[in-house]
PDB file of C-alpha atoms in Angstrom:
ATOM      1  CA  LEU A1162     -11.032 -62.924  28.170  1.00  0.00           C
ATOM      2  CA  GLY A1163      -7.738 -65.012  29.032  1.00  0.00           C
ATOM      3  CA  ALA A1164      -9.971 -68.021  29.262  1.00  0.00           C
ATOM      4  CA  THR A1165     -11.598 -67.377  25.783  1.00  0.00           C
ATOM      5  CA  ARG A1166      -8.265 -67.300  24.233  1.00  0.00           C
ATOM      6  CA  LYS A1167      -7.048 -70.209  25.462  1.00  0.00           C
ATOM      7  CA  LEU A1168     -10.342 -72.399  24.762  1.00  0.00           C
ATOM      8  CA  GLU A1169      -9.739 -70.888  20.519  1.00  0.00           C
ATOM      9  CA  ARG A1170      -5.968 -71.993  21.037  1.00  0.00           C
ATOM     10  CA  ARG A1171      -7.155 -75.428  21.589  1.00  0.00           C
ATOM     11  CA  VAL A1172     -10.577 -75.442  19.314  1.00  0.00           C
ATOM     12  CA  PRO A1173      -9.386 -73.054  16.427  1.00  0.00           C
ATOM     13  CA  ALA A1174     -12.892 -73.603  14.944  1.00  0.00           C
ATOM     14  CA  LEU A1175     -14.428 -71.948  18.003  1.00  0.00           C
ATOM     15  CA  GLY A1176     -12.669 -68.858  16.773  1.00  0.00           C
ATOM     16  CA  ARG A1177     -15.119 -68.395  13.939  1.00  0.00           C
ATOM     17  CA  ALA A1178     -18.488 -68.744  16.401  1.00  0.00           C
ATOM     18  CA  ALA A1179     -16.792 -66.045  19.039  1.00  0.00           C
ATOM     19  CA  ARG A1180     -16.720 -63.689  15.939  1.00  0.00           C
ATOM     20  CA  LEU A1181     -20.735 -64.255  15.811  1.00  0.00           C
ATOM     21  CA  TRP A1182     -21.469 -63.429  19.571  1.00  0.00           C
ATOM     22  CA  PRO A1183     -22.248 -59.582  20.289  1.00  0.00           C
ATOM     23  CA  SER A1184     -20.542 -59.162  23.553  1.00  0.00           C
ATOM     24  CA  LEU A1185     -16.973 -60.344  22.181  1.00  0.00           C
ATOM     25  CA  ALA A1186     -17.539 -58.312  18.706  1.00  0.00           C
ATOM     26  CA  LEU A1187     -17.615 -55.403  21.057  1.00  0.00           C
ATOM     27  CA  LEU A1188     -14.044 -56.085  21.829  1.00  0.00           C
ATOM     28  CA  ASP A1189     -12.730 -56.442  18.349  1.00  0.00           C
ATOM     29  CA  THR A1190     -10.660 -53.314  18.849  1.00  0.00           C
ATOM     30  CA  HIS A1191      -9.875 -51.981  15.725  1.00  0.00           C
ATOM     31  CA  GLY A1192     -10.739 -54.836  13.945  1.00  0.00           C
ATOM     32  CA  ILE A1193      -7.854 -57.138  14.828  1.00  0.00           C
ATOM     33  CA  GLY A1194      -9.930 -60.073  16.209  1.00  0.00           C
ATOM     34  CA  PRO A1195     -12.801 -60.615  18.503  1.00  0.00           C
ATOM     35  CA  VAL A1196     -11.025 -60.731  21.527  1.00  0.00           C
ATOM     36  CA  ALA A1197      -7.684 -58.824  20.725  1.00  0.00           C
ATOM     37  CA  GLY A1198      -6.765 -55.489  23.255  1.00  0.00           C
ATOM     38  CA  TRP A1199      -5.252 -52.092  21.921  1.00  0.00           C
ATOM     39  CA  SER A1200      -2.187 -53.108  23.353  1.00  0.00           C
ATOM     40  CA  ARG A1201      -1.099 -55.327  21.103  1.00  0.00           C
ATOM     41  CA  LEU A1202      -0.895 -53.278  18.482  1.00  0.00           C
ATOM     42  CA  PRO A1203       1.989 -52.654  16.881  1.00  0.00           C
ATOM     43  CA  LEU A1204       3.644 -48.919  17.688  1.00  0.00           C
ATOM     44  CA  ALA A1205       0.418 -48.829  20.107  1.00  0.00           C
ATOM     45  CA  GLY A1206       2.137 -46.544  22.393  1.00  0.00           C
ATOM     46  CA  ARG A1207       2.577 -43.754  19.830  1.00  0.00           C
ATOM     47  CA  ARG A1208      -0.960 -44.336  18.444  1.00  0.00           C
ATOM     48  CA  PHE A1209      -2.753 -43.093  21.312  1.00  0.00           C
ATOM     49  CA  HIS A1210      -2.619 -39.946  22.893  1.00  0.00           C
ATOM     50  CA  SER A1211      -6.141 -40.753  25.384  1.00  0.00           C
ATOM     51  CA  PHE A1212      -8.434 -43.030  26.579  1.00  0.00           C
ATOM     52  CA  ASP A1213     -12.121 -43.167  28.117  1.00  0.00           C
ATOM     53  CA  VAL A1214     -12.370 -44.638  31.565  1.00  0.00           C
ATOM     54  CA  TYR A1215     -15.476 -45.886  31.904  1.00  0.00           C
ATOM     55  CA  GLN A1216     -16.546 -46.475  35.933  1.00  0.00           C
ATOM     56  CA  VAL A1217     -19.441 -48.977  36.958  1.00  0.00           C
ATOM     57  CA  ILE A1218     -20.231 -49.215  40.464  1.00  0.00           C
ATOM     58  CA  GLU A1219     -22.900 -51.089  42.609  1.00  0.00           C
ATOM     59  CA  GLN A1220     -26.010 -49.039  43.701  1.00  0.00           C
ATOM     60  CA  PRO A1221     -27.149 -50.213  47.374  1.00  0.00           C
ATOM     61  CA  PRO A1222     -30.499 -50.806  48.224  1.00  0.00           C
ATOM     62  CA  GLU A1223     -32.576 -47.600  48.608  1.00  0.00           C
ATOM     63  CA  LEU A1224     -35.916 -47.413  50.044  1.00  0.00           C
ATOM     64  CA  ASP A1225     -37.049 -45.223  47.299  1.00  0.00           C
ATOM     65  CA  ARG A1226     -35.655 -47.047  44.280  1.00  0.00           C
ATOM     66  CA  ARG A1227     -38.120 -49.140  43.519  1.00  0.00           C
ATOM     67  CA  VAL A1228     -41.049 -49.981  40.889  1.00  0.00           C
ATOM     68  CA  THR A1229     -44.708 -49.575  41.633  1.00  0.00           C
ATOM     69  CA  LEU A1230     -47.929 -49.819  40.012  1.00  0.00           C
ATOM     70  CA  GLY A1231     -48.368 -46.214  37.742  1.00  0.00           C
ATOM     71  CA  ALA A1232     -51.312 -44.275  36.926  1.00  0.00           C
ATOM     72  CA  ARG A1233     -51.392 -45.218  33.054  1.00  0.00           C
ATOM     73  CA  ARG A1234     -53.265 -48.642  31.887  1.00  0.00           C
ATOM     74  CA  ASP A1235     -52.498 -51.274  29.538  1.00  0.00           C
ATOM     75  CA  GLY A1236     -54.766 -52.493  26.918  1.00  0.00           C
ATOM     76  CA  PHE A1237     -56.337 -54.764  29.263  1.00  0.00           C
ATOM     77  CA  GLY A1238     -56.996 -51.785  31.859  1.00  0.00           C
ATOM     78  CA  ARG A1239     -54.466 -52.813  34.187  1.00  0.00           C
ATOM     79  CA  PRO A1240     -52.053 -50.385  35.901  1.00  0.00           C
ATOM     80  CA  LEU A1241     -48.415 -50.036  33.897  1.00  0.00           C
ATOM     81  CA  PRO A1242     -45.168 -50.434  36.198  1.00  0.00           C
ATOM     82  CA  SER A1243     -43.488 -47.519  37.289  1.00  0.00           C
ATOM     83  CA  LEU A1244     -39.705 -47.558  37.807  1.00  0.00           C
ATOM     84  CA  HIS A1245     -38.423 -45.213  40.307  1.00  0.00           C
ATOM     85  CA  TRP A1246     -35.192 -44.972  40.194  1.00  0.00           C
ATOM     86  CA  PHE A1247     -32.445 -42.422  40.740  1.00  0.00           C
ATOM     87  CA  VAL A1248     -28.447 -41.825  41.848  1.00  0.00           C
ATOM     88  CA  SER A1249     -28.324 -40.968  45.207  1.00  0.00           C
ATOM     89  CA  GLU A1250     -25.450 -38.518  46.402  1.00  0.00           C
ATOM     90  CA  ARG A1251     -23.984 -41.669  48.610  1.00  0.00           C
ATOM     91  CA  GLU A1252     -23.279 -42.988  44.973  1.00  0.00           C
ATOM     92  CA  LEU A1253     -22.188 -39.376  43.478  1.00  0.00           C
ATOM     93  CA  THR A1254     -19.746 -39.273  46.342  1.00  0.00           C
ATOM     94  CA  SER A1255     -18.117 -42.782  46.106  1.00  0.00           C
ATOM     95  CA  ALA A1256     -18.029 -42.707  42.354  1.00  0.00           C
ATOM     96  CA  LEU A1257     -15.806 -39.329  42.559  1.00  0.00           C
ATOM     97  CA  ARG A1258     -13.745 -40.535  45.458  1.00  0.00           C
ATOM     98  CA  THR A1259     -12.613 -43.502  43.807  1.00  0.00           C
ATOM     99  CA  GLN A1260     -11.764 -41.641  40.584  1.00  0.00           C
ATOM    100  CA  ARG A1261      -9.369 -39.022  42.754  1.00  0.00           C
ATOM    101  CA  LEU A1262      -7.699 -42.446  44.266  1.00  0.00           C
ATOM    102  CA  LEU A1263      -6.799 -43.443  40.726  1.00  0.00           C
ATOM    103  CA  ALA A1264      -5.875 -39.956  39.501  1.00  0.00           C
ATOM    104  CA  THR A1265      -3.331 -39.608  42.110  1.00  0.00           C
ATOM    105  CA  GLU A1266      -2.057 -43.367  41.703  1.00  0.00           C
ATOM    106  CA  LEU A1267      -1.882 -42.663  37.820  1.00  0.00           C
ATOM    107  CA  ALA A1268       0.056 -39.382  38.597  1.00  0.00           C
ATOM    108  CA  ARG A1269       2.345 -40.884  41.265  1.00  0.00           C
ATOM    109  CA  ALA A1270       3.428 -43.862  38.785  1.00  0.00           C
ATOM    110  CA  GLU A1271       3.436 -41.155  35.918  1.00  0.00           C
ATOM    111  CA  LEU A1272       1.188 -42.844  33.713  1.00  0.00           C
ATOM    112  CA  GLY A1273      -1.090 -40.047  32.939  1.00  0.00           C
ATOM    113  CA  ARG A1274      -2.981 -37.597  33.749  1.00  0.00           C
ATOM    114  CA  LEU A1275      -7.323 -38.447  34.882  1.00  0.00           C
ATOM    115  CA  VAL A1276      -9.662 -35.786  34.240  1.00  0.00           C
ATOM    116  CA  THR A1277     -12.678 -36.601  36.830  1.00  0.00           C
ATOM    117  CA  THR A1278     -16.065 -36.385  35.833  1.00  0.00           C
ATOM    118  CA  ASP A1279     -16.304 -32.982  38.601  1.00  0.00           C
ATOM    119  CA  GLU A1280     -13.777 -31.856  36.266  1.00  0.00           C
ATOM    120  CA  LEU A1281     -16.083 -32.239  33.059  1.00  0.00           C
ATOM    121  CA  ALA A1282     -19.160 -31.344  34.347  1.00  0.00           C
ATOM    122  CA  PRO A1283     -20.602 -28.419  32.265  1.00  0.00           C
ATOM    123  CA  SER A1284     -22.014 -26.808  34.891  1.00  0.00           C
ATOM    124  CA  GLY A1285     -20.486 -28.552  38.151  1.00  0.00           C
ATOM    125  CA  GLU A1286     -23.330 -30.960  37.934  1.00  0.00           C
ATOM    126  CA  VAL A1287     -21.897 -34.587  37.366  1.00  0.00           C
ATOM    127  CA  ARG A1288     -25.118 -36.210  37.064  1.00  0.00           C
ATOM    128  CA  GLU A1289     -25.232 -34.451  33.330  1.00  0.00           C
ATOM    129  CA  LEU A1290     -22.531 -36.808  32.533  1.00  0.00           C
ATOM    130  CA  LEU A1291     -23.846 -40.371  34.371  1.00  0.00           C
ATOM    131  CA  HIS A1292     -24.559 -42.708  30.941  1.00  0.00           C
ATOM    132  CA  PRO A1293     -26.400 -45.896  32.780  1.00  0.00           C
ATOM    133  CA  SER A1294     -25.702 -48.890  30.469  1.00  0.00           C
ATOM    134  CA  ALA A1295     -26.256 -51.949  32.380  1.00  0.00           C
ATOM    135  CA  HIS A1296     -30.016 -51.449  33.757  1.00  0.00           C
ATOM    136  CA  HIS A1297     -30.142 -54.632  35.572  1.00  0.00           C
ATOM    137  CA  HIS A1298     -33.011 -53.888  37.747  1.00  0.00           C
ATOM    138  CA  LEU A1299     -32.670 -56.099  40.780  1.00  0.00           C
ATOM    139  CA  GLY A1300     -34.228 -56.519  44.398  1.00  0.00           C
ATOM    140  CA  THR A1301     -37.853 -55.790  43.510  1.00  0.00           C
ATOM    141  CA  THR A1302     -39.134 -58.729  45.474  1.00  0.00           C
ATOM    142  CA  ARG A1303     -35.545 -58.923  47.543  1.00  0.00           C
ATOM    143  CA  MET A1304     -34.955 -62.102  49.888  1.00  0.00           C
ATOM    144  CA  SER A1305     -35.035 -61.711  53.445  1.00  0.00           C
ATOM    145  CA  ALA A1306     -35.947 -64.191  56.731  1.00  0.00           C
ATOM    146  CA  ASP A1307     -37.628 -60.884  58.273  1.00  0.00           C
ATOM    147  CA  PRO A1308     -40.902 -59.928  55.970  1.00  0.00           C
ATOM    148  CA  ARG A1309     -40.200 -56.258  56.991  1.00  0.00           C
ATOM    149  CA  GLN A1310     -37.368 -56.240  55.389  1.00  0.00           C
ATOM    150  CA  GLY A1311     -38.209 -57.841  52.195  1.00  0.00           C
ATOM    151  CA  VAL A1312     -40.863 -59.592  50.131  1.00  0.00           C
ATOM    152  CA  VAL A1313     -39.449 -63.586  50.132  1.00  0.00           C
ATOM    153  CA  ASP A1314     -37.981 -65.792  52.464  1.00  0.00           C
ATOM    154  CA  VAL A1315     -34.549 -68.190  52.381  1.00  0.00           C
ATOM    155  CA  ASP A1316     -36.491 -70.449  49.985  1.00  0.00           C
ATOM    156  CA  GLY A1317     -37.762 -67.810  47.780  1.00  0.00           C
ATOM    157  CA  ARG A1318     -41.298 -68.725  49.083  1.00  0.00           C
ATOM    158  CA  VAL A1319     -43.376 -65.188  49.388  1.00  0.00           C
ATOM    159  CA  HIS A1320     -44.099 -64.502  53.272  1.00  0.00           C
ATOM    160  CA  GLY A1321     -47.614 -65.193  54.306  1.00  0.00           C
ATOM    161  CA  SER A1322     -48.282 -67.586  51.874  1.00  0.00           C
ATOM    162  CA  ALA A1323     -47.448 -71.241  51.680  1.00  0.00           C
ATOM    163  CA  ASN A1324     -47.133 -72.104  47.712  1.00  0.00           C
ATOM    164  CA  LEU A1325     -46.479 -68.677  46.088  1.00  0.00           C
ATOM    165  CA  PHE A1326     -42.046 -68.908  45.153  1.00  0.00           C
ATOM    166  CA  VAL A1327     -40.225 -66.271  43.180  1.00  0.00           C
ATOM    167  CA  ALA A1328     -37.229 -67.217  41.406  1.00  0.00           C
ATOM    168  CA  GLY A1329     -34.735 -64.781  39.502  1.00  0.00           C
ATOM    169  CA  THR A1330     -32.751 -61.481  39.873  1.00  0.00           C
ATOM    170  CA  SER A1331     -35.425 -59.676  41.856  1.00  0.00           C
ATOM    171  CA  VAL A1332     -34.961 -61.729  45.141  1.00  0.00           C
ATOM    172  CA  PHE A1333     -31.520 -60.429  45.054  1.00  0.00           C
ATOM    173  CA  PRO A1334     -30.668 -58.375  48.548  1.00  0.00           C
ATOM    174  CA  THR A1335     -27.699 -56.677  47.273  1.00  0.00           C
ATOM    175  CA  SER A1336     -26.303 -56.629  43.597  1.00  0.00           C
ATOM    176  CA  GLY A1337     -22.988 -56.335  42.385  1.00  0.00           C
ATOM    177  CA  PHE A1338     -21.985 -54.469  38.815  1.00  0.00           C
ATOM    178  CA  VAL A1339     -21.455 -57.790  36.880  1.00  0.00           C
ATOM    179  CA  ASN A1340     -24.083 -59.573  34.674  1.00  0.00           C
ATOM    180  CA  PRO A1341     -26.336 -61.184  37.490  1.00  0.00           C
ATOM    181  CA  SER A1342     -27.187 -64.294  34.618  1.00  0.00           C
ATOM    182  CA  LEU A1343     -25.757 -67.365  36.615  1.00  0.00           C
ATOM    183  CA  THR A1344     -26.493 -66.504  39.854  1.00  0.00           C
ATOM    184  CA  ALA A1345     -30.222 -65.815  38.937  1.00  0.00           C
ATOM    185  CA  VAL A1346     -29.901 -69.627  37.067  1.00  0.00           C
ATOM    186  CA  ALA A1347     -27.945 -70.987  40.663  1.00  0.00           C
ATOM    187  CA  LEU A1348     -30.995 -69.690  42.350  1.00  0.00           C
ATOM    188  CA  ALA A1349     -33.761 -70.977  39.993  1.00  0.00           C
ATOM    189  CA  LEU A1350     -32.101 -74.541  40.072  1.00  0.00           C
ATOM    190  CA  ARG A1351     -31.656 -74.524  44.411  1.00  0.00           C
ATOM    191  CA  LEU A1352     -35.358 -73.356  44.395  1.00  0.00           C
ATOM    192  CA  ALA A1353     -36.782 -76.542  41.864  1.00  0.00           C
ATOM    193  CA  ASP A1354     -35.262 -78.413  44.142  1.00  0.00           C
ATOM    194  CA  HIS A1355     -36.413 -77.410  47.070  1.00  0.00           C
ATOM    195  CA  VAL A1356     -39.958 -77.193  45.780  1.00  0.00           C
ATOM    196  CA  ALA A1357     -39.741 -80.786  44.533  1.00  0.00           C
ATOM    197  CA  ALA A1358     -38.299 -81.636  48.025  1.00  0.00           C
ATOM    198  CA  THR A1359     -41.140 -80.024  49.471  1.00  0.00           C
ATOM    199  CA  PHE A1360     -44.515 -80.974  47.365  1.00  0.00           C
ATOM    200  CA  THR A1361     -42.813 -85.254  47.376  1.00  0.00           C
ATOM    201  CA  ALA A1362     -43.309 -85.357  51.116  1.00  0.00           C
ATOM    202  CA  LEU A1363     -46.743 -84.174  50.686  1.00  0.00           C
ATOM    203  CA  PRO A1364     -49.298 -86.331  51.197  1.00  0.00           C
ATOM    204  CA  ASP A1365     -51.979 -87.178  48.169  1.00  0.00           C
TER     205      ASP A1365
END
């Protein structure tokens, strides 16, 4: 956001364009600007009594969390993909521990009280309050030098094939919580250079 504000100050015309960008429009807090924050509102300390805290975490690779071919078929008779996605106990434990650490520090600094997800869970089942939002399904053709641990090698070539390559977020060995687009583009450019160099060296 800081970089966006600096750019907008240097080139004021970009301000109008920024308002058309959907992701920036989401940041239009109380209608006072596409990259403005609530803290700059007049008497901000008196306007708000509570805030929602959204927690976004990484999901580590799990063998049972994957895409397979399902029983349903499309109009051409080909099997449709079936997504096996879930939140593991390890991830729930990690998320709740992070919340408790934050709650402790907020209380210590006398900034307020954080109500954790397990406190809000209506029946003690934390999963009832989970709302997946990013939907960056990654790693279905994950990269590994070992064919037993991945689908493609370090150059994006499918193990056991001489001329089949994969580019995209599916080759990620692990993933973070942020948007993966730039990393996917970087991998595609890297693969393009590799393929071009490989085929240039081949005899006619």
